[in-house]
Amino acid sequence: MNTKNLSGVIKSAKRVDKVMTGIMYAVGGFFLVLLIVMAGYIIIKGILDFNPKFLAFDADGIGNQFFNTIYLVFLSLLISVPIGIGAGIYLAEYAGDNKLTTAIRISIESLSSLPSIVVGLFGYLVFILMTGQRWNLLAGALAVSILSLPSITTTTEDALKDLPKSYKQGAMALGASHWKAITSVMLPACVPRIITGVILAAGRGFGEAAALLYTAGQSTVINWSNWNLASPMCPLNPMRSGETLALHIWVLRTEGSLNADSAQIANVSAAILIIITLSFSLLARAISRYITRKNTGEA
């Protein structure tokens, strides 16, 4: 190929690259604008319908549902994060390339595509019926953990695999064991990407409704002066039933005739749910940046 033909090929490749880059920016921009418009509409609608009485921690407010949402997501992350990170470490650092690991990866991919209603029915069968319990927050957290595990596991595995080999080799050359190299060097370097998986898992928990319908229940009876964990009315008792904001919105939109302010409460609940999710994402990102700066020695 002569110089003239080579120059033409390079110019053509550059044009294609610019066109495809523009298309990708356009697609990304479209979804960003769509997200901003949707979130903005929901938040503005919630602000317009806001009434301070909606925040009460009683049957007429959403204070209890707000607490249930935060508490259930906390319980689910307490379960899914250690298991998900452990599974990611195993797949990235210890598992060989064999039929077993292939089956595990297929199972993880299949789990990530399961409809939440199926997980809810599974949770109802296993965590409620088979254990002889009533609807409770722990069962809801376990159901949400099943939905969250694939994102945390996959994110952790990919982060460890994409890490330069020099991280592990350098640590082990200084006398660290394989596990010590993973926990002290590799995992801290992967924190920003692992945080992404945790954010996705938390977002799934904040917005989940179908899986909680059969596990966490639709009732909330809390006595804020009772802190006996064995009591069914203790706020921190994971074995009590607890309706979350997402489930409360669904109830208000389907059985809203029982409450004259159902539409307004649903709008405020949706706005608060969006704000919670956004705040959690920003907080997680801030923690991730702090850990990264600390590990890299930046000021």
Coordinates of N, CA and C in Angstrom, one line a residue, residues 37-171:
V37 N -34.4 15.1 33.6 CA -35.8 15.6 33.4 C -36.7 14.8 34.3
M38 N -36.5 13.4 34.3 CA -37.4 12.6 35.2 C -37.2 12.9 36.6
A39 N -35.9 12.9 37.1 CA -35.7 13.2 38.5 C -36.2 14.6 38.9
G40 N -35.9 15.6 38.0 CA -36.4 16.9 38.3 C -37.9 17.0 38.4
Y41 N -38.6 16.3 37.5 CA -40.1 16.3 37.5 C -40.6 15.7 38.8
I42 N -40.0 14.6 39.2 CA -40.5 13.9 40.4 C -40.2 14.8 41.6
I43 N -39.0 15.4 41.7 CA -38.7 16.2 42.9 C -39.5 17.5 42.9
I44 N -39.7 18.1 41.8 CA -40.6 19.3 41.8 C -42.0 19.0 42.1
K45 N -42.5 17.9 41.6 CA -43.9 17.5 41.9 C -44.0 17.2 43.4
G46 N -43.0 16.6 44.0 CA -43.0 16.4 45.5 C -42.9 17.6 46.3
I47 N -42.1 18.6 45.8 CA -42.0 19.9 46.5 C -43.3 20.6 46.5
L48 N -44.0 20.6 45.3 CA -45.3 21.3 45.2 C -46.3 20.7 46.1
D49 N -46.3 19.4 46.3 CA -47.3 18.7 47.1 C -46.9 18.5 48.6
F50 N -45.7 19.1 48.9 CA -45.2 18.8 50.3 C -46.0 19.5 51.3
N51 N -46.2 18.7 52.4 CA -46.8 19.2 53.6 C -46.1 18.7 54.8
P52 N -45.7 19.5 55.8 CA -44.9 19.0 56.9 C -45.5 17.8 57.6
K53 N -46.8 17.7 57.6 CA -47.5 16.6 58.3 C -47.2 15.3 57.7
F54 N -46.8 15.3 56.4 CA -46.5 14.0 55.7 C -45.2 13.4 56.3
L55 N -44.4 14.1 57.0 CA -43.2 13.6 57.5 C -43.3 13.0 58.9
A56 N -44.5 13.0 59.4 CA -44.8 12.5 60.8 C -44.5 11.0 60.9
F57 N -44.1 10.6 62.1 CA -43.8 9.2 62.3 C -45.0 8.5 62.9
D58 N -46.1 8.5 62.1 CA -47.3 7.9 62.5 C -48.0 7.3 61.3
A59 N -49.3 6.9 61.5 CA -50.0 6.2 60.4 C -50.3 7.2 59.3
D60 N -50.3 8.5 59.5 CA -50.7 9.5 58.5 C -49.4 10.0 57.8
G61 N -48.2 9.7 58.3 CA -47.0 10.2 57.7 C -46.2 9.1 57.1
I62 N -45.0 9.5 56.6 CA -44.1 8.5 55.9 C -42.8 8.4 56.7
G63 N -42.7 8.9 57.9 CA -41.5 8.8 58.7 C -41.1 7.4 59.0
N64 N -42.1 6.5 59.3 CA -41.8 5.1 59.6 C -41.3 4.4 58.3
Q65 N -41.9 4.7 57.2 CA -41.5 4.1 55.9 C -40.1 4.6 55.5
F66 N -39.8 5.8 55.8 CA -38.5 6.3 55.5 C -37.4 5.6 56.3
F67 N -37.7 5.4 57.6 CA -36.8 4.7 58.4 C -36.7 3.2 58.0
N68 N -37.8 2.6 57.7 CA -37.8 1.2 57.2 C -36.9 1.0 55.9
T69 N -37.0 2.0 55.0 CA -36.2 2.0 53.8 C -34.7 2.0 54.1
I70 N -34.3 2.9 54.9 CA -32.9 3.1 55.2 C -32.4 1.8 56.0
Y71 N -33.2 1.4 56.9 CA -32.8 0.2 57.7 C -32.7 -1.1 56.9
L72 N -33.7 -1.3 56.0 CA -33.7 -2.5 55.2 C -32.5 -2.5 54.2
V73 N -32.2 -1.3 53.6 CA -31.0 -1.3 52.7 C -29.7 -1.5 53.5
F74 N -29.7 -1.0 54.7 CA -28.5 -1.2 55.6 C -28.3 -2.7 55.8
L75 N -29.4 -3.4 56.2 CA -29.4 -4.8 56.5 C -29.0 -5.6 55.2
S76 N -29.5 -5.2 54.1 CA -29.2 -5.9 52.8 C -27.7 -5.8 52.4
L77 N -27.2 -4.5 52.6 CA -25.8 -4.3 52.3 C -24.9 -5.1 53.3
L78 N -25.4 -5.2 54.5 CA -24.6 -5.9 55.6 C -24.5 -7.4 55.2
I79 N -25.5 -7.9 54.4 CA -25.4 -9.3 54.0 C -24.7 -9.4 52.6
S80 N -25.1 -8.6 51.7 CA -24.6 -8.7 50.3 C -23.2 -8.3 50.0
V81 N -22.7 -7.2 50.7 CA -21.4 -6.7 50.5 C -20.3 -7.7 50.8
P82 N -20.3 -8.3 52.1 CA -19.2 -9.3 52.4 C -19.3 -10.5 51.4
I83 N -20.5 -11.0 51.2 CA -20.6 -12.2 50.3 C -20.2 -11.8 48.9
G84 N -20.7 -10.7 48.4 CA -20.4 -10.3 47.0 C -18.9 -10.1 46.8
I85 N -18.3 -9.4 47.7 CA -16.8 -9.1 47.6 C -16.0 -10.4 47.7
G86 N -16.5 -11.2 48.7 CA -15.8 -12.5 48.8 C -15.9 -13.4 47.6
A87 N -17.1 -13.4 47.0 CA -17.3 -14.2 45.8 C -16.4 -13.6 44.6
G88 N -16.4 -12.3 44.5 CA -15.6 -11.6 43.5 C -14.1 -12.0 43.7
I89 N -13.6 -12.0 44.9 CA -12.2 -12.3 45.2 C -11.9 -13.8 44.8
Y90 N -12.8 -14.6 45.1 CA -12.7 -16.1 44.8 C -12.6 -16.2 43.3
L91 N -13.5 -15.6 42.5 CA -13.6 -15.8 41.1 C -12.3 -15.2 40.4
A92 N -11.8 -14.1 41.0 CA -10.7 -13.4 40.3 C -9.4 -13.9 40.7
E93 N -9.2 -14.4 41.9 CA -7.9 -14.8 42.4 C -7.7 -16.3 42.7
Y94 N -8.7 -17.0 43.0 CA -8.6 -18.4 43.4 C -9.2 -19.4 42.5
A95 N -10.3 -19.1 41.8 CA -11.0 -20.0 41.0 C -10.3 -20.3 39.7
G96 N -10.2 -21.5 39.3 CA -9.6 -21.9 38.1 C -10.6 -21.8 36.9
D97 N -10.1 -22.0 35.7 CA -10.9 -22.0 34.6 C -11.4 -23.4 34.3
N98 N -12.6 -23.7 35.0 CA -13.1 -25.1 34.8 C -14.6 -25.0 34.8
K99 N -15.3 -26.2 34.7 CA -16.7 -26.3 34.6 C -17.4 -25.7 35.8
L100 N -16.8 -25.8 37.0 CA -17.5 -25.3 38.2 C -17.6 -23.8 38.1
T101 N -16.4 -23.1 37.8 CA -16.4 -21.6 37.7 C -17.3 -21.1 36.6
T102 N -17.3 -21.9 35.5 CA -18.2 -21.5 34.4 C -19.7 -21.6 34.8
A103 N -20.0 -22.6 35.6 CA -21.4 -22.7 36.1 C -21.7 -21.6 37.1
I104 N -20.7 -21.2 37.9 CA -20.9 -20.1 38.8 C -21.2 -18.8 38.1
R105 N -20.4 -18.5 37.1 CA -20.5 -17.3 36.4 C -21.9 -17.3 35.6
I106 N -22.3 -18.4 35.1 CA -23.6 -18.5 34.4 C -24.7 -18.2 35.4
S107 N -24.6 -18.8 36.6 CA -25.6 -18.6 37.7 C -25.6 -17.1 38.1
I108 N -24.5 -16.5 38.2 CA -24.5 -15.0 38.5 C -25.2 -14.2 37.5
E109 N -24.9 -14.5 36.2 CA -25.5 -13.8 35.1 C -27.0 -14.0 35.1
S110 N -27.4 -15.2 35.4 CA -28.8 -15.6 35.4 C -29.5 -14.9 36.5
L111 N -28.8 -14.8 37.7 CA -29.4 -14.2 38.9 C -29.6 -12.7 38.7
S112 N -28.7 -12.1 37.9 CA -28.9 -10.6 37.7 C -30.1 -10.3 36.8
S113 N -30.6 -11.3 36.0 CA -31.7 -11.0 35.1 C -33.0 -11.5 35.7
L114 N -33.0 -12.0 36.9 CA -34.2 -12.6 37.5 C -35.2 -11.4 37.8
P115 N -36.5 -11.6 37.4 CA -37.5 -10.6 37.8 C -37.6 -10.5 39.3
S116 N -37.8 -9.3 39.9 CA -37.8 -9.2 41.3 C -39.0 -9.9 41.9
I117 N -40.1 -10.0 41.2 CA -41.3 -10.7 41.7 C -41.0 -12.2 41.9
V118 N -40.1 -12.8 41.1 CA -39.7 -14.2 41.3 C -38.9 -14.3 42.5
V119 N -38.0 -13.4 42.8 CA -37.2 -13.4 44.0 C -38.1 -13.2 45.2
G120 N -39.1 -12.4 45.1 CA -40.0 -12.1 46.2 C -40.8 -13.4 46.5
L121 N -41.2 -14.1 45.5 CA -42.0 -15.4 45.8 C -41.0 -16.5 46.4
F122 N -39.8 -16.5 45.9 CA -38.8 -17.4 46.5 C -38.5 -17.0 47.9
G123 N -38.4 -15.7 48.2 CA -38.2 -15.3 49.6 C -39.3 -15.6 50.5
Y124 N -40.5 -15.5 49.9 CA -41.7 -15.8 50.7 C -41.8 -17.3 51.0
L125 N -41.4 -18.1 50.1 CA -41.4 -19.6 50.3 C -40.3 -20.0 51.3
V126 N -39.1 -19.5 51.1 CA -37.9 -19.9 51.9 C -37.8 -19.2 53.2
F127 N -37.9 -17.8 53.2 CA -37.6 -17.0 54.4 C -38.9 -16.8 55.3
I128 N -40.1 -17.1 54.7 CA -41.3 -16.9 55.5 C -41.9 -18.2 55.8
L129 N -42.4 -19.0 54.8 CA -43.1 -20.2 55.0 C -42.2 -21.3 55.6
M130 N -41.1 -21.5 55.1 CA -40.2 -22.6 55.5 C -39.6 -22.4 56.9
T131 N -39.5 -21.1 57.3 CA -39.0 -20.8 58.6 C -40.2 -20.6 59.7
G132 N -41.4 -20.5 59.2 CA -42.5 -20.4 60.1 C -42.6 -18.9 60.6
Q133 N -42.1 -18.0 59.9 CA -42.1 -16.6 60.4 C -43.2 -15.8 59.6
R134 N -43.5 -14.6 60.2 CA -44.4 -13.7 59.5 C -43.5 -12.7 58.7
W135 N -44.1 -11.9 57.9 CA -43.4 -10.9 57.1 C -42.4 -10.1 58.0
N136 N -41.2 -9.9 57.6 CA -40.2 -9.2 58.4 C -39.2 -8.6 57.6
L137 N -38.5 -7.6 58.2 CA -37.5 -6.8 57.5 C -36.3 -7.7 57.1
L138 N -35.9 -8.6 57.9 CA -34.8 -9.5 57.6 C -35.0 -10.3 56.3
A139 N -36.3 -10.8 56.2 CA -36.6 -11.6 55.0 C -36.5 -10.7 53.8
G140 N -37.0 -9.4 53.9 CA -36.9 -8.5 52.8 C -35.5 -8.1 52.5
A141 N -34.6 -8.0 53.5 CA -33.2 -7.7 53.3 C -32.5 -8.9 52.5
L142 N -32.9 -10.1 52.9 CA -32.3 -11.3 52.3 C -32.8 -11.3 50.8
A143 N -34.0 -11.0 50.5 CA -34.5 -11.0 49.1 C -33.8 -9.9 48.3
V144 N -33.6 -8.7 48.9 CA -32.9 -7.7 48.2 C -31.5 -8.1 48.0
S145 N -30.9 -8.8 48.9 CA -29.5 -9.2 48.8 C -29.3 -10.1 47.6
I146 N -30.3 -11.0 47.4 CA -30.2 -11.9 46.2 C -30.1 -11.1 44.9
L147 N -30.9 -10.0 44.9 CA -30.9 -9.2 43.7 C -29.6 -8.3 43.6
S148 N -29.0 -8.0 44.7 CA -27.8 -7.2 44.7 C -26.5 -7.9 44.5
L149 N -26.5 -9.2 44.9 CA -25.2 -9.9 44.8 C -24.5 -9.9 43.5
P150 N -25.3 -10.1 42.4 CA -24.6 -10.1 41.0 C -23.8 -8.9 40.7
S151 N -24.3 -7.7 41.0 CA -23.6 -6.5 40.7 C -22.3 -6.3 41.5
I152 N -22.4 -6.6 42.8 CA -21.2 -6.5 43.7 C -20.2 -7.5 43.3
T153 N -20.6 -8.8 43.1 CA -19.7 -9.8 42.7 C -19.0 -9.5 41.4
T154 N -19.7 -9.2 40.4 CA -19.1 -8.9 39.1 C -18.2 -7.7 39.1
T155 N -18.6 -6.6 39.8 CA -17.8 -5.4 39.9 C -16.5 -5.7 40.6
T156 N -16.5 -6.5 41.7 CA -15.3 -6.8 42.4 C -14.4 -7.7 41.6
E157 N -14.9 -8.7 40.9 CA -14.1 -9.6 40.1 C -13.4 -8.8 38.9
D158 N -14.2 -8.0 38.2 CA -13.7 -7.2 37.1 C -12.6 -6.2 37.6
A159 N -12.8 -5.6 38.8 CA -11.9 -4.6 39.3 C -10.5 -5.3 39.6
L160 N -10.6 -6.5 40.2 CA -9.4 -7.2 40.6 C -8.6 -7.7 39.3
K161 N -9.4 -8.2 38.3 CA -8.8 -8.7 37.1 C -8.1 -7.5 36.3
D162 N -8.7 -6.3 36.4 CA -8.2 -5.2 35.6 C -7.0 -4.5 36.3
L163 N -6.8 -4.9 37.5 CA -5.7 -4.2 38.3 C -4.3 -4.7 37.7
P164 N -3.4 -3.8 37.5 CA -2.1 -4.2 37.0 C -1.4 -5.3 37.9
K165 N -0.8 -6.3 37.2 CA -0.2 -7.4 37.9 C 0.9 -6.9 38.9
S166 N 1.4 -5.7 38.7 CA 2.5 -5.3 39.6 C 2.0 -5.0 41.0
Y167 N 0.7 -4.8 41.2 CA 0.2 -4.6 42.6 C 0.5 -5.9 43.4
K168 N 0.0 -7.0 42.9 CA 0.1 -8.2 43.6 C 1.6 -8.7 43.6
Q169 N 2.3 -8.6 42.5 CA 3.7 -9.1 42.5 C 4.5 -8.3 43.4
G170 N 4.3 -6.9 43.5 CA 5.1 -6.1 44.4 C 4.9 -6.4 45.8
A171 N 3.6 -6.6 46.2 CA 3.3 -7.0 47.6 C 3.9 -8.3 48.0

